[in-house]
Amino acid sequence: MKNVGLVGYGVIGKRVTDAINVQDDMNLVGVCDVISDWRIQNAVRKNYDIYAATTEAEKEMKVSGISVTGHMQDLLNKVDLVVDCTPKNIAAKNVEIYKKKGIKFILQGGEKHQTTGHSFSAENNYQSALNLDTTRVVSCNTTSILRTLGALKRAGLLDYARGTLLRRATDPWESHLGGIMNTMVPEKEIPSHQGPDAQSVDPDLDVITTAVKVPETLSHMHYWNVKLKKQATKEEVLNAFKTSTRIKLIRYDQGLVSNNTIKEMFMDMGRPWGDMYEVALWEDMLKVVGDELFYAYVVDNQAIVIPETIDAIRALTGIETYAHKSINKTNESFGIK
């Protein structure tokens, strides 16, 4: 049983916290943040121990009636590993604190690969993360790329891949703060950062990505054109995707025609927040023409990295040596079938 702390109780952090709390081989010590509003108050209602990241934050928490267990340093004194889910660039500043304390730590995909020197994807490089001091769970889009292309690669089908990403404009809960309306904004650079990011996990991937920001907030959508190493049937391709427990094949002809209908399905399934931890890939849209493959899928930007983070905890702490055992254990706790 390893003691784990969570720093940054935001969109990803609150989900990781709940996920840690239901594992039987790790113990959630507490959560640390600077906020004192409704977000951290939900953590209080769940009976999580609250730690203040700063002295000023502690004062504001106490004014708001929040019982503060201690400061960030107090939390770090009690844990074997910390998962940092703070906003982009803040985590990079916390790294020196973790290193000075000699604590293992996990960052999220908003930070650069160079910050940790290792980037993580459970199905692709679990073994390389065993007992490391740190890793970075790659971003939501990169996670989806590695799952899908990794499945094709393991089946001996992947030659090279070219993908276009339709990216959500902002997170749903921040829709009132900004984002785009009545337009689409292409990213200036080709490739977009997701392709090179996937190569930080698997340098052998021949992948190029382009990205367009679109005026919606629910999820991302990907379109892929893959050159296969050989001519294959649609059934062979689908069987390759089925080797990943975190790719969910869906059907357009069953009414799953958009990201909102897919979200509704997962809400009806009883998932927390309607979260979709899997890549939702349309099997009836998928097309094979000779040695070319075309397919599309949807990515839940708020949820896909949560199971990956749990697996990363096991890898870094050495709780579980084998990727498939950790993945299966995590899947069971999340209701992924």
Tab-separated table of C-alpha atoms in Angstrom:
chain	number	residue	atom	x	y	z
A	1	MET	CA	0.000	0.000	0.000
A	2	LYS	CA	1.541	3.283	-1.135
A	3	ASN	CA	0.628	6.707	0.215
A	4	VAL	CA	-0.310	9.184	-2.513
A	5	GLY	CA	-0.951	12.926	-2.396
A	6	LEU	CA	-2.766	15.088	-4.932
A	7	VAL	CA	-1.737	18.661	-5.711
A	8	GLY	CA	-4.169	20.678	-7.817
A	9	TYR	CA	-7.842	19.825	-7.322
A	10	GLY	CA	-9.157	20.935	-10.721
A	11	VAL	CA	-10.806	19.219	-13.691
A	12	ILE	CA	-8.231	16.415	-13.800
A	13	GLY	CA	-7.262	16.522	-10.143
A	14	LYS	CA	-10.732	15.862	-8.748
A	15	ARG	CA	-11.119	12.855	-11.036
A	16	VAL	CA	-7.686	11.466	-10.154
A	17	THR	CA	-8.467	11.953	-6.457
A	18	ASP	CA	-11.665	9.915	-6.653
A	19	ALA	CA	-9.860	7.266	-8.719
A	20	ILE	CA	-7.043	6.898	-6.186
A	21	ASN	CA	-9.578	6.669	-3.390
A	22	VAL	CA	-11.213	3.518	-4.797
A	23	GLN	CA	-7.982	1.573	-5.396
A	24	ASP	CA	-7.120	-1.147	-2.892
A	25	ASP	CA	-3.354	-0.885	-3.324
A	26	MET	CA	-2.871	2.839	-2.726
A	27	ASN	CA	-3.925	5.243	0.015
A	28	LEU	CA	-5.032	8.819	-0.638
A	29	VAL	CA	-3.421	10.987	2.036
A	30	GLY	CA	-5.005	14.261	0.985
A	31	VAL	CA	-5.412	17.016	-1.587
A	32	CYS	CA	-3.591	20.324	-1.776
A	33	ASP	CA	-4.657	23.528	-3.519
A	34	VAL	CA	-4.913	27.316	-3.232
A	35	ILE	CA	-8.657	27.553	-3.830
A	36	SER	CA	-11.371	27.921	-1.188
A	37	ASP	CA	-14.479	28.022	-3.388
A	38	TRP	CA	-17.084	25.377	-4.338
A	39	ARG	CA	-14.462	23.158	-5.975
A	40	ILE	CA	-12.409	22.385	-2.894
A	41	GLN	CA	-15.577	22.415	-0.767
A	42	ASN	CA	-16.725	19.384	-2.746
A	43	ALA	CA	-13.510	17.665	-1.657
A	44	VAL	CA	-14.420	18.534	1.948
A	45	ARG	CA	-17.856	16.954	1.470
A	46	LYS	CA	-16.107	13.775	0.308
A	47	ASN	CA	-14.120	13.778	3.571
A	48	TYR	CA	-10.734	14.259	1.916
A	49	ASP	CA	-8.039	15.846	4.064
A	50	ILE	CA	-7.300	19.339	2.774
A	51	TYR	CA	-3.847	20.899	2.648
A	52	ALA	CA	-3.113	24.520	1.774
A	53	ALA	CA	-0.489	25.221	-0.881
A	54	THR	CA	0.350	28.637	0.620
A	55	THR	CA	-0.087	30.521	3.886
A	56	GLU	CA	-2.463	32.943	2.186
A	57	ALA	CA	-4.512	30.042	0.834
A	58	GLU	CA	-4.759	28.595	4.340
A	59	LYS	CA	-6.181	31.884	5.663
A	60	GLU	CA	-8.813	32.023	2.914
A	61	MET	CA	-9.745	28.368	3.439
A	62	LYS	CA	-10.274	28.928	7.166
A	63	VAL	CA	-12.384	32.025	6.473
A	64	SER	CA	-14.526	29.829	4.215
A	65	GLY	CA	-14.972	27.332	7.024
A	66	ILE	CA	-12.645	24.684	5.600
A	67	SER	CA	-10.730	22.582	8.104
A	68	VAL	CA	-7.089	22.617	6.972
A	69	THR	CA	-5.025	19.557	7.891
A	70	GLY	CA	-1.717	21.234	7.113
A	71	HIS	CA	0.483	22.871	4.524
A	72	MET	CA	1.834	21.407	1.292
A	73	GLN	CA	5.073	20.421	3.013
A	74	ASP	CA	3.079	18.502	5.629
A	75	LEU	CA	1.385	16.537	2.863
A	76	LEU	CA	4.689	15.801	1.160
A	77	ASN	CA	6.117	14.497	4.424
A	78	LYS	CA	3.443	11.775	4.470
A	79	VAL	CA	3.479	10.467	0.893
A	80	ASP	CA	5.503	8.121	-1.276
A	81	LEU	CA	4.346	9.840	-4.461
A	82	VAL	CA	2.534	13.006	-5.459
A	83	VAL	CA	0.319	13.504	-8.514
A	84	ASP	CA	0.515	17.117	-9.642
A	85	CYS	CA	-2.565	18.261	-11.581
A	86	THR	CA	-1.991	21.995	-11.276
A	87	PRO	CA	-2.443	24.264	-14.324
A	88	LYS	CA	0.166	24.397	-17.070
A	89	ASN	CA	3.607	25.684	-15.991
A	90	ILE	CA	2.765	25.692	-12.269
A	91	ALA	CA	3.653	22.012	-11.978
A	92	ALA	CA	7.047	22.690	-13.524
A	93	LYS	CA	7.758	25.086	-10.660
A	94	ASN	CA	6.705	22.476	-8.101
A	95	VAL	CA	9.166	19.963	-9.501
A	96	GLU	CA	12.083	21.409	-7.556
A	97	ILE	CA	10.111	21.039	-4.327
A	98	TYR	CA	9.415	17.375	-5.051
A	99	LYS	CA	13.017	16.694	-6.015
A	100	LYS	CA	14.312	18.381	-2.878
A	101	LYS	CA	12.005	16.213	-0.757
A	102	GLY	CA	13.090	13.096	-2.662
A	103	ILE	CA	9.484	12.248	-3.553
A	104	LYS	CA	8.328	10.492	-6.699
A	105	PHE	CA	5.966	12.615	-8.778
A	106	ILE	CA	3.673	12.461	-11.787
A	107	LEU	CA	2.868	15.440	-14.011
A	108	GLN	CA	0.143	15.864	-16.614
A	109	GLY	CA	0.448	16.465	-20.353
A	110	GLY	CA	0.408	20.251	-20.158
A	111	GLU	CA	4.048	20.121	-19.109
A	112	LYS	CA	6.882	19.459	-21.525
A	113	HIS	CA	8.486	16.042	-21.887
A	114	GLN	CA	11.835	17.515	-20.847
A	115	THR	CA	10.433	18.361	-17.403
A	116	THR	CA	10.398	14.697	-16.417
A	117	GLY	CA	12.462	13.002	-19.146
A	118	HIS	CA	9.828	10.280	-19.405
A	119	SER	CA	6.306	10.325	-20.857
A	120	PHE	CA	3.782	7.626	-20.065
A	121	SER	CA	1.129	5.601	-21.880
A	122	ALA	CA	-0.006	2.443	-20.086
A	123	GLU	CA	-0.400	0.181	-23.127
A	124	ASN	CA	2.773	1.416	-24.810
A	125	ASN	CA	5.602	1.873	-22.322
A	126	TYR	CA	4.518	0.786	-18.837
A	127	GLN	CA	7.653	-1.312	-18.322
A	128	SER	CA	9.979	1.631	-18.998
A	129	ALA	CA	8.350	3.562	-16.138
A	130	LEU	CA	8.899	0.898	-13.468
A	131	ASN	CA	10.400	2.396	-10.299
A	132	LEU	CA	11.304	5.697	-11.975
A	133	ASP	CA	11.263	8.828	-9.844
A	134	THR	CA	8.977	10.705	-12.216
A	135	THR	CA	6.902	10.556	-15.368
A	136	ARG	CA	4.458	12.668	-17.313
A	137	VAL	CA	1.090	11.288	-18.396
A	138	VAL	CA	0.704	12.547	-21.951
A	139	SER	CA	-2.226	14.722	-22.967
A	140	CYS	CA	-5.716	13.526	-23.811
A	141	ASN	CA	-5.204	13.683	-27.578
A	142	THR	CA	-1.773	12.092	-27.407
A	143	THR	CA	-3.150	9.299	-25.229
A	144	SER	CA	-5.768	8.521	-27.872
A	145	ILE	CA	-3.153	8.530	-30.635
A	146	LEU	CA	-0.937	6.098	-28.758
A	147	ARG	CA	-3.823	3.751	-27.955
A	148	THR	CA	-5.093	3.529	-31.532
A	149	LEU	CA	-1.804	3.564	-33.429
A	150	GLY	CA	-0.244	1.325	-30.790
A	151	ALA	CA	-2.950	-1.289	-31.391
A	152	LEU	CA	-2.302	-1.192	-35.140
A	153	LYS	CA	1.452	-1.385	-34.590
A	154	ARG	CA	1.199	-4.407	-32.294
A	155	ALA	CA	-0.848	-6.148	-34.979
A	156	GLY	CA	1.899	-5.503	-37.541
A	157	LEU	CA	-0.375	-3.257	-39.594
A	158	LEU	CA	0.987	0.249	-39.084
A	159	ASP	CA	3.267	1.869	-41.640
A	160	TYR	CA	2.569	5.558	-41.119
A	161	ALA	CA	-0.333	7.723	-39.973
A	162	ARG	CA	-1.670	11.201	-40.736
A	163	GLY	CA	-4.358	12.670	-38.530
A	164	THR	CA	-6.467	15.816	-38.252
A	165	LEU	CA	-7.729	16.862	-34.834
A	166	LEU	CA	-10.845	18.956	-34.220
A	167	ARG	CA	-10.082	20.408	-30.809
A	168	ARG	CA	-12.604	21.730	-28.327
A	169	ALA	CA	-12.302	25.476	-27.755
A	170	THR	CA	-12.121	25.350	-23.961
A	171	ASP	CA	-13.072	23.177	-21.009
A	172	PRO	CA	-16.849	22.979	-20.409
A	173	TRP	CA	-16.756	24.563	-16.972
A	174	GLU	CA	-14.807	27.556	-18.334
A	175	SER	CA	-17.069	28.205	-21.327
A	176	HIS	CA	-18.218	31.517	-19.846
A	177	LEU	CA	-14.644	32.834	-19.654
A	178	GLY	CA	-13.670	32.647	-23.302
A	179	GLY	CA	-13.365	30.438	-26.311
A	180	ILE	CA	-14.318	30.935	-29.915
A	181	MET	CA	-17.737	31.373	-31.523
A	182	ASN	CA	-18.850	31.274	-35.139
A	183	THR	CA	-15.367	30.433	-36.418
A	184	MET	CA	-12.675	27.761	-36.582
A	185	VAL	CA	-9.014	28.406	-35.832
A	186	PRO	CA	-6.364	26.202	-37.482
A	187	GLU	CA	-3.124	25.741	-35.607
A	188	LYS	CA	-0.338	27.526	-37.453
A	189	GLU	CA	2.305	24.832	-37.097
A	190	ILE	CA	2.332	21.530	-38.972
A	191	PRO	CA	2.752	19.091	-37.385
A	192	SER	CA	0.669	20.109	-34.390
A	193	HIS	CA	2.297	19.187	-31.100
A	194	GLN	CA	0.386	15.916	-30.603
A	195	GLY	CA	2.391	13.957	-33.179
A	196	PRO	CA	5.807	14.802	-31.725
A	197	ASP	CA	4.346	14.261	-28.258
A	198	ALA	CA	3.329	10.703	-29.200
A	199	GLN	CA	6.883	10.148	-30.428
A	200	SER	CA	8.158	11.054	-26.950
A	201	VAL	CA	6.587	7.735	-25.866
A	202	ASP	CA	7.227	5.753	-29.063
A	203	PRO	CA	10.015	7.331	-31.158
A	204	ASP	CA	9.415	4.820	-33.962
A	205	LEU	CA	5.943	6.139	-34.778
A	206	ASP	CA	5.733	7.770	-38.213
A	207	VAL	CA	2.914	10.173	-37.407
A	208	ILE	CA	2.014	13.708	-38.460
A	209	THR	CA	-0.892	15.634	-36.957
A	210	THR	CA	-2.747	18.814	-37.848
A	211	ALA	CA	-5.253	20.515	-35.564
A	212	VAL	CA	-8.188	22.909	-35.773
A	213	LYS	CA	-9.859	24.575	-32.795
A	214	VAL	CA	-13.650	24.413	-33.128
A	215	PRO	CA	-16.470	26.200	-31.195
A	216	GLU	CA	-17.590	23.439	-28.819
A	217	THR	CA	-16.502	22.220	-25.399
A	218	LEU	CA	-17.569	18.590	-24.950
A	219	SER	CA	-14.658	16.696	-26.484
A	220	HIS	CA	-12.151	16.358	-29.322
A	221	MET	CA	-12.683	14.507	-32.592
A	222	HIS	CA	-9.966	12.876	-34.717
A	223	TYR	CA	-9.893	11.824	-38.374
A	224	TRP	CA	-7.097	9.465	-39.403
A	225	ASN	CA	-5.624	8.230	-42.674
A	226	VAL	CA	-3.244	5.330	-42.052
A	227	LYS	CA	-0.945	3.614	-44.530
A	228	LEU	CA	-0.941	-0.076	-43.662
A	229	LYS	CA	2.093	-2.314	-44.011
A	230	LYS	CA	-0.012	-4.735	-46.038
A	231	GLN	CA	-3.465	-5.030	-47.486
A	232	ALA	CA	-5.915	-5.928	-44.745
A	233	THR	CA	-9.600	-6.506	-44.237
A	234	LYS	CA	-11.832	-4.348	-42.087
A	235	GLU	CA	-12.209	-7.303	-39.727
A	236	GLU	CA	-8.420	-7.513	-39.246
A	237	VAL	CA	-8.275	-3.822	-38.399
A	238	LEU	CA	-11.184	-4.047	-35.945
A	239	ASN	CA	-9.585	-7.078	-34.298
A	240	ALA	CA	-6.427	-5.028	-33.824
A	241	PHE	CA	-8.369	-2.235	-32.126
A	242	LYS	CA	-10.141	-4.796	-29.931
A	243	THR	CA	-6.791	-5.753	-28.383
A	244	SER	CA	-6.991	-2.464	-26.474
A	245	THR	CA	-9.434	-2.536	-23.577
A	246	ARG	CA	-9.510	1.261	-23.709
A	247	ILE	CA	-10.856	1.616	-27.229
A	248	LYS	CA	-14.646	1.381	-27.336
A	249	LEU	CA	-16.124	0.576	-30.735
A	250	ILE	CA	-19.347	2.488	-31.343
A	251	ARG	CA	-21.800	2.583	-34.240
A	252	TYR	CA	-23.147	5.558	-36.137
A	253	ASP	CA	-26.227	3.533	-37.115
A	254	GLN	CA	-27.109	3.083	-33.430
A	255	GLY	CA	-27.718	6.804	-33.022
A	256	LEU	CA	-24.210	7.695	-31.824
A	257	VAL	CA	-23.835	10.368	-34.477
A	258	SER	CA	-22.072	13.131	-32.534
A	259	ASN	CA	-20.043	13.909	-29.443
A	260	ASN	CA	-23.129	15.007	-27.491
A	261	THR	CA	-24.992	11.737	-28.149
A	262	ILE	CA	-21.905	9.780	-27.078
A	263	LYS	CA	-21.672	11.879	-23.893
A	264	GLU	CA	-25.357	11.196	-23.203
A	265	MET	CA	-24.759	7.459	-23.494
A	266	PHE	CA	-21.993	7.524	-20.883
A	267	MET	CA	-24.149	9.637	-18.580
A	268	ASP	CA	-26.918	7.053	-18.933
A	269	MET	CA	-24.364	4.344	-18.106
A	270	GLY	CA	-23.886	6.012	-14.726
A	271	ARG	CA	-20.292	7.097	-15.211
A	272	PRO	CA	-19.178	9.885	-12.831
A	273	TRP	CA	-19.564	13.194	-14.695
A	274	GLY	CA	-20.552	11.078	-17.725
A	275	ASP	CA	-16.836	10.423	-18.192
A	276	MET	CA	-15.576	8.383	-21.137
A	277	TYR	CA	-12.212	6.859	-20.283
A	278	GLU	CA	-12.063	5.018	-23.612
A	279	VAL	CA	-11.483	6.225	-27.155
A	280	ALA	CA	-14.923	6.036	-28.847
A	281	LEU	CA	-14.170	4.817	-32.373
A	282	TRP	CA	-16.859	4.422	-35.062
A	283	GLU	CA	-16.604	0.858	-36.388
A	284	ASP	CA	-19.249	1.290	-39.102
A	285	MET	CA	-17.556	4.435	-40.407
A	286	LEU	CA	-14.132	2.753	-40.570
A	287	LYS	CA	-13.003	2.087	-44.160
A	288	VAL	CA	-10.160	0.025	-45.622
A	289	VAL	CA	-9.131	0.634	-49.245
A	290	GLY	CA	-6.284	-1.682	-50.207
A	291	ASP	CA	-3.475	-0.746	-47.853
A	292	GLU	CA	-5.101	2.483	-46.656
A	293	LEU	CA	-7.204	2.821	-43.526
A	294	PHE	CA	-9.619	5.632	-42.663
A	295	TYR	CA	-11.345	6.072	-39.307
A	296	ALA	CA	-12.619	8.642	-36.826
A	297	TYR	CA	-13.104	8.788	-33.070
A	298	VAL	CA	-13.997	11.013	-30.125
A	299	VAL	CA	-11.803	11.836	-27.105
A	300	ASP	CA	-13.130	12.916	-23.707
A	301	ASN	CA	-10.515	15.499	-22.807
A	302	GLN	CA	-11.500	15.483	-19.121
A	303	ALA	CA	-11.429	11.733	-18.541
A	304	ILE	CA	-9.160	9.745	-20.866
A	305	VAL	CA	-5.970	10.341	-18.862
A	306	ILE	CA	-7.445	9.346	-15.489
A	307	PRO	CA	-6.918	5.556	-15.781
A	308	GLU	CA	-3.482	6.250	-17.286
A	309	THR	CA	-2.555	8.229	-14.187
A	310	ILE	CA	-3.564	5.356	-11.882
A	311	ASP	CA	-1.410	2.972	-13.919
A	312	ALA	CA	1.474	5.448	-13.761
A	313	ILE	CA	1.262	5.447	-9.958
A	314	ARG	CA	1.611	1.662	-9.926
A	315	ALA	CA	4.527	1.729	-12.346
A	316	LEU	CA	6.551	4.383	-10.501
A	317	THR	CA	5.995	2.860	-7.071
A	318	GLY	CA	6.477	-0.701	-8.307
A	319	ILE	CA	3.145	-1.866	-6.870
A	320	GLU	CA	2.554	-3.827	-10.067
A	321	THR	CA	5.264	-5.043	-12.439
A	322	TYR	CA	3.127	-6.007	-15.402
A	323	ALA	CA	1.193	-3.535	-17.550
A	324	HIS	CA	-1.742	-5.823	-18.314
A	325	LYS	CA	-2.318	-6.560	-14.637
A	326	SER	CA	-2.365	-2.884	-13.702
A	327	ILE	CA	-4.573	-2.001	-16.682
A	328	ASN	CA	-7.057	-4.751	-15.827
A	329	LYS	CA	-7.147	-3.714	-12.185
A	330	THR	CA	-7.692	-0.067	-13.075
A	331	ASN	CA	-10.329	-0.943	-15.660
A	332	GLU	CA	-12.279	-2.987	-13.135
A	333	SER	CA	-12.293	-0.116	-10.646
A	334	PHE	CA	-13.555	2.258	-13.365
A	335	GLY	CA	-16.199	-0.047	-14.793
A	336	ILE	CA	-14.378	-0.319	-18.132
A	337	LYS	CA	-15.402	-3.532	-19.888
